[in-house]
PDB file of C-alpha atoms in Angstrom:
ATOM      1  CA  MET A 289      13.420 -19.125 -31.197  1.00 45.00           C
ATOM      2  CA  ALA A 290      14.742 -22.422 -29.842  1.00 49.00           C
ATOM      3  CA  ALA A 291      14.273 -23.247 -26.164  1.00 55.00           C
ATOM      4  CA  VAL A 292      17.364 -22.930 -23.980  1.00 64.00           C
ATOM      5  CA  ALA A 293      16.591 -26.293 -22.361  1.00 71.00           C
ATOM      6  CA  VAL A 294      13.685 -28.677 -22.033  1.00 75.00           C
ATOM      7  CA  HIS A 295      13.189 -30.920 -19.020  1.00 78.00           C
ATOM      8  CA  GLN A 296      10.148 -33.099 -18.354  1.00 81.00           C
ATOM      9  CA  PHE A 297       9.577 -32.706 -14.635  1.00 84.00           C
ATOM     10  CA  ALA A 298       6.048 -34.160 -14.620  1.00 86.00           C
ATOM     11  CA  PRO A 299       3.172 -34.932 -17.016  1.00 88.00           C
ATOM     12  CA  CYS A 300       1.295 -31.893 -15.665  1.00 90.00           C
ATOM     13  CA  ILE A 301       2.409 -28.899 -13.585  1.00 92.00           C
ATOM     14  CA  THR A 302      -0.236 -26.907 -11.708  1.00 93.00           C
ATOM     15  CA  CYS A 303       1.928 -24.005 -10.492  1.00 94.00           C
ATOM     16  CA  HIS A 304       5.596 -23.212  -9.929  1.00 95.00           C
ATOM     17  CA  ALA A 305       8.038 -20.709  -8.433  1.00 96.00           C
ATOM     18  CA  TRP A 306      11.779 -20.091  -8.829  1.00 95.00           C
ATOM     19  CA  SER A 307      14.312 -19.690  -6.047  1.00 95.00           C
ATOM     20  CA  PRO A 308      15.919 -16.223  -5.754  1.00 93.00           C
ATOM     21  CA  ASP A 309      19.077 -17.260  -7.641  1.00 91.00           C
ATOM     22  CA  ARG A 310      17.123 -19.389 -10.179  1.00 91.00           C
ATOM     23  CA  SER A 311      19.139 -22.486  -9.249  1.00 92.00           C
ATOM     24  CA  MET A 312      16.035 -24.294  -7.931  1.00 94.00           C
ATOM     25  CA  VAL A 313      12.417 -24.548  -8.953  1.00 95.00           C
ATOM     26  CA  ALA A 314       9.413 -25.593  -6.856  1.00 96.00           C
ATOM     27  CA  PHE A 315       6.309 -26.928  -8.582  1.00 96.00           C
ATOM     28  CA  CYS A 316       3.167 -28.944  -7.987  1.00 96.00           C
ATOM     29  CA  PRO A 317       2.853 -32.024 -10.267  1.00 95.00           C
ATOM     30  CA  ASN A 318      -0.958 -31.734 -10.199  1.00 95.00           C
ATOM     31  CA  ASN A 319      -1.337 -33.323  -6.767  1.00 95.00           C
ATOM     32  CA  SER A 320      -0.986 -32.380  -3.089  1.00 96.00           C
ATOM     33  CA  GLU A 321       2.834 -32.298  -3.147  1.00 96.00           C
ATOM     34  CA  VAL A 322       5.433 -29.664  -3.964  1.00 97.00           C
ATOM     35  CA  HIS A 323       8.594 -30.941  -5.641  1.00 97.00           C
ATOM     36  CA  ILE A 324      11.807 -28.940  -5.508  1.00 96.00           C
ATOM     37  CA  TYR A 325      14.463 -29.581  -8.159  1.00 95.00           C
ATOM     38  CA  LYS A 326      18.000 -28.225  -8.096  1.00 94.00           C
ATOM     39  CA  LEU A 327      20.264 -27.545 -11.063  1.00 89.00           C
ATOM     40  CA  SER A 328      23.519 -29.475 -10.678  1.00 86.00           C
ATOM     41  CA  GLU A 329      26.073 -29.669 -13.494  1.00 82.00           C
ATOM     42  CA  ASP A 330      23.513 -28.894 -16.211  1.00 81.00           C
ATOM     43  CA  LYS A 331      21.112 -31.509 -14.816  1.00 87.00           C
ATOM     44  CA  TRP A 332      17.975 -31.057 -12.746  1.00 91.00           C
ATOM     45  CA  GLU A 333      17.892 -33.304  -9.706  1.00 92.00           C
ATOM     46  CA  GLN A 334      15.100 -33.704  -7.179  1.00 93.00           C
ATOM     47  CA  ALA A 335      16.155 -32.142  -3.864  1.00 94.00           C
ATOM     48  CA  HIS A 336      13.004 -32.093  -1.712  1.00 96.00           C
ATOM     49  CA  ILE A 337       9.340 -33.078  -1.644  1.00 96.00           C
ATOM     50  CA  LEU A 338       7.058 -30.931   0.509  1.00 96.00           C
ATOM     51  CA  GLN A 339       4.126 -32.931   1.840  1.00 95.00           C
ATOM     52  CA  LYS A 340       1.528 -31.257   4.037  1.00 94.00           C
ATOM     53  CA  HIS A 341      -1.465 -30.364   1.889  1.00 96.00           C
ATOM     54  CA  ASP A 342      -4.412 -32.713   1.404  1.00 95.00           C
ATOM     55  CA  GLN A 343      -5.511 -31.510  -2.036  1.00 96.00           C
ATOM     56  CA  ILE A 344      -4.002 -29.966  -5.178  1.00 97.00           C
ATOM     57  CA  VAL A 345      -1.547 -27.147  -4.521  1.00 97.00           C
ATOM     58  CA  SER A 346      -2.849 -24.153  -6.472  1.00 96.00           C
ATOM     59  CA  GLY A 347      -0.269 -21.482  -5.685  1.00 96.00           C
ATOM     60  CA  ILE A 348       3.437 -21.208  -4.796  1.00 97.00           C
ATOM     61  CA  ASP A 349       5.625 -18.167  -4.188  1.00 97.00           C
ATOM     62  CA  TRP A 350       9.298 -18.129  -3.168  1.00 97.00           C
ATOM     63  CA  SER A 351      10.497 -15.027  -1.321  1.00 95.00           C
ATOM     64  CA  SER A 352      13.671 -13.441  -2.619  1.00 91.00           C
ATOM     65  CA  ARG A 353      15.013 -12.025   0.672  1.00 91.00           C
ATOM     66  CA  ALA A 354      14.137 -14.451   3.459  1.00 91.00           C
ATOM     67  CA  ASN A 355      14.240 -17.592   1.286  1.00 93.00           C
ATOM     68  CA  ARG A 356      10.763 -18.694   2.404  1.00 95.00           C
ATOM     69  CA  ILE A 357       8.221 -20.625   0.369  1.00 97.00           C
ATOM     70  CA  VAL A 358       4.488 -20.079   0.773  1.00 97.00           C
ATOM     71  CA  THR A 359       1.991 -22.578  -0.645  1.00 98.00           C
ATOM     72  CA  VAL A 360      -1.803 -22.594  -0.880  1.00 97.00           C
ATOM     73  CA  SER A 361      -4.132 -25.402  -1.815  1.00 96.00           C
ATOM     74  CA  HIS A 362      -7.679 -26.433  -2.592  1.00 97.00           C
ATOM     75  CA  ASP A 363      -7.689 -27.820   0.964  1.00 95.00           C
ATOM     76  CA  ARG A 364      -8.213 -24.156   2.070  1.00 95.00           C
ATOM     77  CA  ASN A 365      -4.925 -24.006   3.971  1.00 95.00           C
ATOM     78  CA  SER A 366      -1.589 -22.298   3.545  1.00 96.00           C
ATOM     79  CA  TYR A 367       1.895 -23.215   4.745  1.00 96.00           C
ATOM     80  CA  VAL A 368       5.003 -21.081   5.119  1.00 96.00           C
ATOM     81  CA  TRP A 369       8.129 -23.223   4.643  1.00 96.00           C
ATOM     82  CA  ASN A 370      11.447 -22.215   6.245  1.00 95.00           C
ATOM     83  CA  TYR A 371      14.711 -23.905   5.319  1.00 93.00           C
ATOM     84  CA  GLU A 372      16.306 -25.140   8.547  1.00 92.00           C
ATOM     85  CA  GLY A 373      19.405 -27.288   8.394  1.00 88.00           C
ATOM     86  CA  SER A 374      18.780 -29.477   5.390  1.00 90.00           C
ATOM     87  CA  GLU A 375      14.979 -29.629   5.535  1.00 94.00           C
ATOM     88  CA  TRP A 376      12.013 -27.410   4.748  1.00 95.00           C
ATOM     89  CA  VAL A 377       9.964 -26.957   7.929  1.00 95.00           C
ATOM     90  CA  PRO A 378       6.274 -25.990   7.486  1.00 94.00           C
ATOM     91  CA  THR A 379       4.187 -23.599   9.564  1.00 93.00           C
ATOM     92  CA  LEU A 380       0.417 -23.788   9.143  1.00 92.00           C
ATOM     93  CA  VAL A 381      -1.441 -20.566   8.336  1.00 93.00           C
ATOM     94  CA  ILE A 382      -5.147 -20.654   9.161  1.00 87.00           C
ATOM     95  CA  LEU A 383      -6.876 -18.802   6.336  1.00 93.00           C
ATOM     96  CA  ARG A 384     -10.452 -19.198   7.644  1.00 91.00           C
ATOM     97  CA  LEU A 385     -11.770 -20.013   4.165  1.00 93.00           C
ATOM     98  CA  ASN A 386     -14.738 -22.171   3.188  1.00 92.00           C
ATOM     99  CA  ARG A 387     -13.611 -22.531  -0.431  1.00 94.00           C
ATOM    100  CA  ALA A 388     -10.347 -23.345  -2.180  1.00 96.00           C
ATOM    101  CA  ALA A 389      -7.326 -21.046  -2.029  1.00 96.00           C
ATOM    102  CA  LEU A 390      -6.373 -20.218  -5.631  1.00 96.00           C
ATOM    103  CA  CYS A 391      -3.327 -17.924  -5.727  1.00 96.00           C
ATOM    104  CA  VAL A 392      -0.680 -16.415  -3.460  1.00 97.00           C
ATOM    105  CA  GLN A 393       2.024 -13.736  -3.589  1.00 97.00           C
ATOM    106  CA  TRP A 394       4.544 -12.302  -1.120  1.00 97.00           C
ATOM    107  CA  SER A 395       4.507  -8.539  -0.596  1.00 96.00           C
ATOM    108  CA  PRO A 396       7.594  -6.571  -1.749  1.00 95.00           C
ATOM    109  CA  GLN A 397       8.898  -6.297   1.837  1.00 94.00           C
ATOM    110  CA  GLU A 398       7.979  -9.961   2.483  1.00 94.00           C
ATOM    111  CA  ASN A 399       6.304  -9.150   5.794  1.00 94.00           C
ATOM    112  CA  LYS A 400       2.881 -10.070   4.364  1.00 96.00           C
ATOM    113  CA  PHE A 401       1.413 -12.289   1.670  1.00 97.00           C
ATOM    114  CA  ALA A 402      -1.944 -12.232  -0.078  1.00 97.00           C
ATOM    115  CA  VAL A 403      -4.135 -15.236  -0.900  1.00 97.00           C
ATOM    116  CA  GLY A 404      -6.979 -15.162  -3.421  1.00 96.00           C
ATOM    117  CA  SER A 405      -9.750 -17.721  -3.035  1.00 96.00           C
ATOM    118  CA  GLY A 406     -12.914 -19.235  -4.424  1.00 95.00           C
ATOM    119  CA  ALA A 407     -14.736 -17.823  -1.387  1.00 95.00           C
ATOM    120  CA  LYS A 408     -14.843 -14.313  -2.951  1.00 94.00           C
ATOM    121  CA  THR A 409     -12.317 -13.375  -0.290  1.00 95.00           C
ATOM    122  CA  VAL A 410      -8.716 -12.165  -0.098  1.00 97.00           C
ATOM    123  CA  CYS A 411      -6.594 -13.139   2.912  1.00 97.00           C
ATOM    124  CA  ILE A 412      -3.769 -10.825   3.979  1.00 97.00           C
ATOM    125  CA  CYS A 413      -1.414 -12.871   6.146  1.00 96.00           C
ATOM    126  CA  TYR A 414       1.303 -11.519   8.426  1.00 94.00           C
ATOM    127  CA  TYR A 415       3.567 -12.769  11.201  1.00 91.00           C
ATOM    128  CA  GLU A 416       2.790 -12.053  14.858  1.00 87.00           C
ATOM    129  CA  GLN A 417       6.130 -12.003  16.638  1.00 82.00           C
ATOM    130  CA  GLU A 418       4.711 -12.219  20.178  1.00 81.00           C
ATOM    131  CA  ASN A 419       2.697 -15.355  19.404  1.00 80.00           C
ATOM    132  CA  ASN A 420       5.201 -16.854  16.930  1.00 80.00           C
ATOM    133  CA  TRP A 421       2.638 -17.642  14.249  1.00 86.00           C
ATOM    134  CA  TRP A 422       1.132 -16.377  10.983  1.00 92.00           C
ATOM    135  CA  VAL A 423      -2.348 -14.875  11.139  1.00 92.00           C
ATOM    136  CA  SER A 424      -4.709 -13.585   8.468  1.00 93.00           C
ATOM    137  CA  LYS A 425      -7.088 -10.674   8.030  1.00 94.00           C
ATOM    138  CA  LEU A 426      -9.832 -10.996   5.439  1.00 95.00           C
ATOM    139  CA  ILE A 427     -11.086  -8.615   2.764  1.00 95.00           C
ATOM    140  CA  ARG A 428     -14.706  -9.714   2.413  1.00 91.00           C
ATOM    141  CA  LYS A 429     -17.897  -8.708   0.597  1.00 86.00           C
ATOM    142  CA  ARG A 430     -16.025  -6.953  -2.190  1.00 88.00           C
ATOM    143  CA  HIS A 431     -15.809  -9.624  -4.886  1.00 93.00           C
ATOM    144  CA  ASN A 432     -18.798 -11.274  -6.531  1.00 93.00           C
ATOM    145  CA  SER A 433     -16.910 -14.379  -7.610  1.00 95.00           C
ATOM    146  CA  SER A 434     -13.580 -16.223  -7.275  1.00 95.00           C
ATOM    147  CA  VAL A 435     -10.383 -14.179  -6.955  1.00 96.00           C
ATOM    148  CA  THR A 436      -8.090 -15.365  -9.745  1.00 95.00           C
ATOM    149  CA  SER A 437      -4.971 -13.256  -9.238  1.00 96.00           C
ATOM    150  CA  VAL A 438      -3.316 -10.857  -6.778  1.00 97.00           C
ATOM    151  CA  ALA A 439      -0.496  -8.353  -7.290  1.00 97.00           C
ATOM    152  CA  TRP A 440       1.261  -6.089  -4.794  1.00 97.00           C
ATOM    153  CA  HIS A 441       2.045  -2.465  -5.494  1.00 96.00           C
ATOM    154  CA  PRO A 442       5.724  -1.541  -4.862  1.00 95.00           C
ATOM    155  CA  ASN A 443       4.638   0.492  -1.807  1.00 95.00           C
ATOM    156  CA  ASN A 444       3.743  -2.766   0.016  1.00 95.00           C
ATOM    157  CA  ILE A 445       0.261  -1.448   0.888  1.00 95.00           C
ATOM    158  CA  LEU A 446      -1.902  -1.431  -2.236  1.00 95.00           C
ATOM    159  CA  LEU A 447      -3.053  -4.771  -3.612  1.00 97.00           C
ATOM    160  CA  ALA A 448      -4.665  -5.361  -7.016  1.00 96.00           C
ATOM    161  CA  THR A 449      -6.991  -8.319  -7.587  1.00 96.00           C
ATOM    162  CA  THR A 450      -8.829  -9.828 -10.541  1.00 95.00           C
ATOM    163  CA  SER A 451     -11.919 -11.982 -10.386  1.00 95.00           C
ATOM    164  CA  THR A 452     -14.208 -14.124 -12.504  1.00 95.00           C
ATOM    165  CA  ASP A 453     -16.817 -11.413 -11.979  1.00 93.00           C
ATOM    166  CA  GLY A 454     -14.869  -9.533 -14.666  1.00 92.00           C
ATOM    167  CA  LYS A 455     -13.568  -6.758 -12.437  1.00 93.00           C
ATOM    168  CA  CYS A 456     -10.155  -5.582 -11.298  1.00 94.00           C
ATOM    169  CA  ARG A 457      -9.982  -3.954  -7.880  1.00 94.00           C
ATOM    170  CA  VAL A 458      -7.349  -2.166  -5.802  1.00 95.00           C
ATOM    171  CA  PHE A 459      -7.437  -2.368  -1.997  1.00 95.00           C
ATOM    172  CA  SER A 460      -5.509  -0.941   0.918  1.00 94.00           C
ATOM    173  CA  THR A 461      -3.865  -3.606   3.099  1.00 95.00           C
ATOM    174  CA  PHE A 462      -2.442  -1.275   5.738  1.00 94.00           C
ATOM    175  CA  ILE A 463      -2.045  -3.170   9.031  1.00 92.00           C
ATOM    176  CA  LYS A 464      -1.139  -1.261  12.168  1.00 89.00           C
ATOM    177  CA  GLY A 465       2.001  -2.661  13.748  1.00 86.00           C
ATOM    178  CA  VAL A 466       3.106  -4.289  10.492  1.00 88.00           C
ATOM    179  CA  ASP A 467       3.182  -1.345   8.064  1.00 87.00           C
ATOM    180  CA  THR A 468       4.499   2.142   8.668  1.00 83.00           C
ATOM    181  CA  ARG A 469       2.947   5.378   7.507  1.00 73.00           C
ATOM    182  CA  ASP A 470       5.389   6.471   4.850  1.00 70.00           C
ATOM    183  CA  SER A 471       5.110   9.763   2.998  1.00 47.00           C
ATOM    184  CA  LYS A 472       6.336   7.990  -0.132  1.00 53.00           C
ATOM    185  CA  ALA A 473       3.267   5.764  -0.059  1.00 57.00           C
ATOM    186  CA  GLY A 474       1.028   8.810  -0.427  1.00 57.00           C
ATOM    187  CA  SER A 475      -2.604   8.615   0.606  1.00 58.00           C
ATOM    188  CA  SER A 476      -2.582   4.792   0.466  1.00 58.00           C
ATOM    189  CA  SER A 477      -0.965   4.639   3.927  1.00 59.00           C
ATOM    190  CA  ASP A 478      -3.854   6.719   5.297  1.00 71.00           C
ATOM    191  CA  SER A 479      -6.472   4.236   4.069  1.00 82.00           C
ATOM    192  CA  LYS A 480      -7.991   1.639   6.367  1.00 90.00           C
ATOM    193  CA  PHE A 481      -7.423  -2.069   5.901  1.00 92.00           C
ATOM    194  CA  GLY A 482      -9.735  -3.504   3.255  1.00 89.00           C
ATOM    195  CA  GLU A 483     -10.782  -0.115   1.879  1.00 93.00           C
ATOM    196  CA  GLN A 484     -11.451  -0.327  -1.856  1.00 93.00           C
ATOM    197  CA  ILE A 485      -9.424   2.320  -3.671  1.00 92.00           C
ATOM    198  CA  LEU A 486     -10.591   1.520  -7.187  1.00 90.00           C
ATOM    199  CA  GLN A 487     -12.872  -0.808  -9.119  1.00 91.00           C
ATOM    200  CA  LEU A 488     -12.361  -1.283 -12.869  1.00 90.00           C
ATOM    201  CA  ASP A 489     -15.263  -2.549 -14.976  1.00 86.00           C
ATOM    202  CA  LEU A 490     -13.379  -2.714 -18.259  1.00 86.00           C
ATOM    203  CA  SER A 491     -13.776  -6.434 -18.963  1.00 82.00           C
ATOM    204  CA  PHE A 492     -17.030  -8.125 -19.986  1.00 83.00           C
ATOM    205  CA  SER A 493     -15.597 -11.568 -19.236  1.00 88.00           C
ATOM    206  CA  TRP A 494     -13.485 -13.284 -16.597  1.00 93.00           C
ATOM    207  CA  ALA A 495     -10.457 -11.254 -15.537  1.00 93.00           C
ATOM    208  CA  PHE A 496      -7.119 -12.932 -14.918  1.00 90.00           C
ATOM    209  CA  GLY A 497      -3.434 -12.089 -14.334  1.00 92.00           C
ATOM    210  CA  VAL A 498      -2.723  -8.607 -12.981  1.00 96.00           C
ATOM    211  CA  ASN A 499       0.595  -6.817 -12.507  1.00 96.00           C
ATOM    212  CA  TRP A 500       2.033  -3.413 -11.603  1.00 96.00           C
ATOM    213  CA  SER A 501       4.806  -1.620 -13.459  1.00 95.00           C
ATOM    214  CA  PRO A 502       8.128  -1.295 -11.566  1.00 95.00           C
ATOM    215  CA  SER A 503       7.229   2.263 -10.491  1.00 93.00           C
ATOM    216  CA  GLY A 504       3.650   1.345  -9.603  1.00 94.00           C
ATOM    217  CA  ASN A 505       2.293   4.039 -11.946  1.00 93.00           C
ATOM    218  CA  THR A 506       0.666   1.599 -14.379  1.00 94.00           C
ATOM    219  CA  LEU A 507      -1.556  -1.422 -13.801  1.00 95.00           C
ATOM    220  CA  ALA A 508      -2.153  -4.137 -16.401  1.00 95.00           C
ATOM    221  CA  TYR A 509      -4.564  -7.065 -16.382  1.00 95.00           C
ATOM    222  CA  VAL A 510      -6.130  -9.410 -18.923  1.00 94.00           C
ATOM    223  CA  GLY A 511      -9.635 -10.548 -19.754  1.00 91.00           C
ATOM    224  CA  HIS A 512     -10.899 -13.833 -21.161  1.00 92.00           C
ATOM    225  CA  SER A 513     -12.125 -11.946 -24.232  1.00 90.00           C
ATOM    226  CA  SER A 514      -8.592 -11.760 -25.721  1.00 92.00           C
ATOM    227  CA  THR A 515      -8.043  -8.255 -24.396  1.00 93.00           C
ATOM    228  CA  ILE A 516      -5.388  -6.667 -22.216  1.00 95.00           C
ATOM    229  CA  TYR A 517      -6.119  -3.553 -20.163  1.00 95.00           C
ATOM    230  CA  PHE A 518      -3.719  -0.803 -19.079  1.00 95.00           C
ATOM    231  CA  VAL A 519      -4.549   1.723 -16.353  1.00 94.00           C
ATOM    232  CA  ASP A 520      -2.518   4.826 -15.501  1.00 90.00           C
ATOM    233  CA  ASP A 521      -2.990   7.208 -12.559  1.00 82.00           C
ATOM    234  CA  VAL A 522      -4.698   4.623 -10.375  1.00 81.00           C
ATOM    235  CA  GLY A 523      -7.070   6.567  -8.152  1.00 74.00           C
ATOM    236  CA  PRO A 524     -10.301   8.574  -8.402  1.00 75.00           C
ATOM    237  CA  SER A 525      -9.734   9.470 -12.091  1.00 78.00           C
ATOM    238  CA  PRO A 526      -7.767   6.643 -13.725  1.00 84.00           C
ATOM    239  CA  LEU A 527      -6.744   6.680 -17.381  1.00 89.00           C
ATOM    240  CA  ALA A 528      -7.575   3.348 -19.017  1.00 91.00           C
ATOM    241  CA  GLN A 529      -7.029   1.823 -22.425  1.00 92.00           C
ATOM    242  CA  ASN A 530      -7.309  -1.657 -23.880  1.00 92.00           C
ATOM    243  CA  VAL A 531      -5.648  -3.656 -26.643  1.00 93.00           C
ATOM    244  CA  ALA A 532      -7.668  -6.418 -28.310  1.00 93.00           C
ATOM    245  CA  PHE A 533      -5.975  -9.190 -30.274  1.00 91.00           C
ATOM    246  CA  ARG A 534      -7.110 -12.071 -32.495  1.00 90.00           C
ATOM    247  CA  ASP A 535      -5.318 -14.856 -30.638  1.00 89.00           C
ATOM    248  CA  LEU A 536      -6.485 -16.973 -27.710  1.00 92.00           C
ATOM    249  CA  PRO A 537      -6.826 -15.232 -24.309  1.00 92.00           C
ATOM    250  CA  LEU A 538      -3.892 -14.455 -22.074  1.00 93.00           C
ATOM    251  CA  ARG A 539      -3.608 -15.889 -18.580  1.00 93.00           C
ATOM    252  CA  ASP A 540      -0.920 -13.707 -16.967  1.00 94.00           C
ATOM    253  CA  VAL A 541       1.142 -10.569 -17.551  1.00 95.00           C
ATOM    254  CA  LEU A 542       4.543  -9.268 -16.459  1.00 95.00           C
ATOM    255  CA  PHE A 543       6.147  -5.834 -16.780  1.00 95.00           C
ATOM    256  CA  ILE A 544       9.780  -6.085 -17.877  1.00 94.00           C
ATOM    257  CA  SER A 545      10.089  -2.294 -17.952  1.00 93.00           C
ATOM    258  CA  GLU A 546       7.820   0.729 -17.600  1.00 92.00           C
ATOM    259  CA  LYS A 547       6.874   0.516 -21.282  1.00 93.00           C
ATOM    260  CA  VAL A 548       7.019  -3.199 -22.109  1.00 95.00           C
ATOM    261  CA  VAL A 549       4.737  -6.019 -20.954  1.00 95.00           C
ATOM    262  CA  ILE A 550       4.947  -9.756 -21.652  1.00 95.00           C
ATOM    263  CA  GLY A 551       1.669 -11.688 -21.749  1.00 94.00           C
ATOM    264  CA  VAL A 552       1.295 -15.467 -21.716  1.00 92.00           C
ATOM    265  CA  GLY A 553      -1.794 -17.576 -22.230  1.00 90.00           C
ATOM    266  CA  PHE A 554      -3.595 -20.290 -24.115  1.00 90.00           C
ATOM    267  CA  ASP A 555      -1.762 -19.714 -27.426  1.00 85.00           C
ATOM    268  CA  CYS A 556       1.541 -20.973 -25.950  1.00 83.00           C
ATOM    269  CA  ASN A 557       3.366 -18.066 -27.629  1.00 87.00           C
ATOM    270  CA  PRO A 558       4.236 -15.135 -25.324  1.00 91.00           C
ATOM    271  CA  MET A 559       3.058 -11.747 -26.600  1.00 93.00           C
ATOM    272  CA  VAL A 560       4.929  -8.460 -26.248  1.00 94.00           C
ATOM    273  CA  PHE A 561       3.059  -5.190 -25.720  1.00 95.00           C
ATOM    274  CA  ALA A 562       4.718  -1.782 -25.687  1.00 94.00           C
ATOM    275  CA  ALA A 563       3.796   1.852 -25.090  1.00 93.00           C
ATOM    276  CA  ASP A 564       4.838   4.523 -27.583  1.00 92.00           C
ATOM    277  CA  GLU A 565       6.096   8.000 -26.717  1.00 89.00           C
ATOM    278  CA  SER A 566       2.549   9.279 -26.255  1.00 89.00           C
ATOM    279  CA  GLY A 567       1.722   6.467 -23.821  1.00 88.00           C
ATOM    280  CA  MET A 568      -0.497   4.487 -26.204  1.00 92.00           C
ATOM    281  CA  TRP A 569      -0.157   0.720 -25.808  1.00 93.00           C
ATOM    282  CA  TYR A 570      -0.034  -1.672 -28.775  1.00 92.00           C
ATOM    283  CA  GLU A 571       0.871  -5.267 -29.603  1.00 90.00           C
ATOM    284  CA  LEU A 572       4.539  -5.228 -30.581  1.00 89.00           C
ATOM    285  CA  CYS A 573       5.111  -8.863 -31.551  1.00 87.00           C
ATOM    286  CA  GLN A 574       4.835 -12.476 -30.506  1.00 85.00           C
ATOM    287  CA  ILE A 575       7.682 -14.655 -29.262  1.00 81.00           C
ATOM    288  CA  PRO A 576       7.287 -17.824 -31.367  1.00 74.00           C
ATOM    289  CA  TRP A 577       8.085 -21.316 -30.155  1.00 62.00           C
ATOM    290  CA  GLY A 578      10.263 -23.427 -32.443  1.00 54.00           C
ATOM    291  CA  GLU A 579      13.678 -23.419 -34.070  1.00 45.00           C
ATOM    292  CA  GLU A 580      12.471 -22.228 -37.462  1.00 45.00           C
ATOM    293  CA  ASP A 581      10.684 -19.176 -36.106  1.00 47.00           C
ATOM    294  CA  VAL A 582      12.503 -15.854 -36.071  1.00 46.00           C
ATOM    295  CA  ILE A 583      11.801 -12.813 -33.953  1.00 49.00           C
ATOM    296  CA  ASN A 584      13.146  -9.325 -34.465  1.00 51.00           C
ATOM    297  CA  TRP A 585      14.818  -8.898 -31.075  1.00 46.00           C
ATOM    298  CA  SER A 586      16.149  -5.465 -32.023  1.00 48.00           C
ATOM    299  CA  GLN A 587      12.523  -4.300 -32.112  1.00 50.00           C
ATOM    300  CA  VAL A 588      11.978  -5.482 -28.553  1.00 48.00           C
ATOM    301  CA  TRP A 589      15.334  -4.028 -27.443  1.00 47.00           C
ATOM    302  CA  PHE A 590      14.440  -0.540 -28.618  1.00 48.00           C
ATOM    303  CA  ALA A 591      11.010  -0.797 -26.998  1.00 48.00           C
ATOM    304  CA  VAL A 592      12.562  -1.694 -23.645  1.00 48.00           C
ATOM    305  CA  PHE A 593      15.412   0.818 -23.669  1.00 45.00           C
TER     306      PHE A 593
END
């Protein structure tokens, strides 16, 4: 499958995020800056450079509703960037970390964001209207090593994390005055902030990218042992299964439907996993890179729909 377009933004890109309409992309060129490029007449042109961090920017997320950008860095700080006039204006978020911030993600309602760190800590940040600033609450003493990835459940309360201690965990992030007790959220809205709902010990190696299905009924994450894990009925009695493969480990996963997951990693070829009618997950195919490679897209189409 040939690439739609190739553009050399920088020799190395640490992290990136797309704007809501996909007309702009923000990325870190392996330094303390964030560059924003805009697509104009089939050409990518540099529109802004965000300069506030002192060390490498390790995570970027661009909110789809409020058009805000959040960045985190090895300098242990976070900034929320608001577009005012023709400039991006930063607001410092004090994370109270003593190690590098590694990853960040906005919550579905965009009233909170989560930051994973090398301090074995997760920061849940939210906006205090009366003081006009962003503050953070910490989930501590739960991880035994660095937090490598975070993923929000669609209910805006549950948060899944992965860590280099090999475990995947699910926490409640309910904050009084920020979240509402919704019957649709089930028992998760009755849990206290930082309460651990579930701990999964399925991986015997580092655990990386984690993601929820669109309904929130299934959780997927990957291990450094070339294995992907799927968990249904997240709670006291979860149903778990794993799919091992012969290729290099995956680094991140994304649900494109309830039954199809895309995984990307060190092999440079995205992998497609699907669930059959009985709910068993399997490796469907790989998406090869190159003009001479051919993929059976009808196979993927039927898996998705």
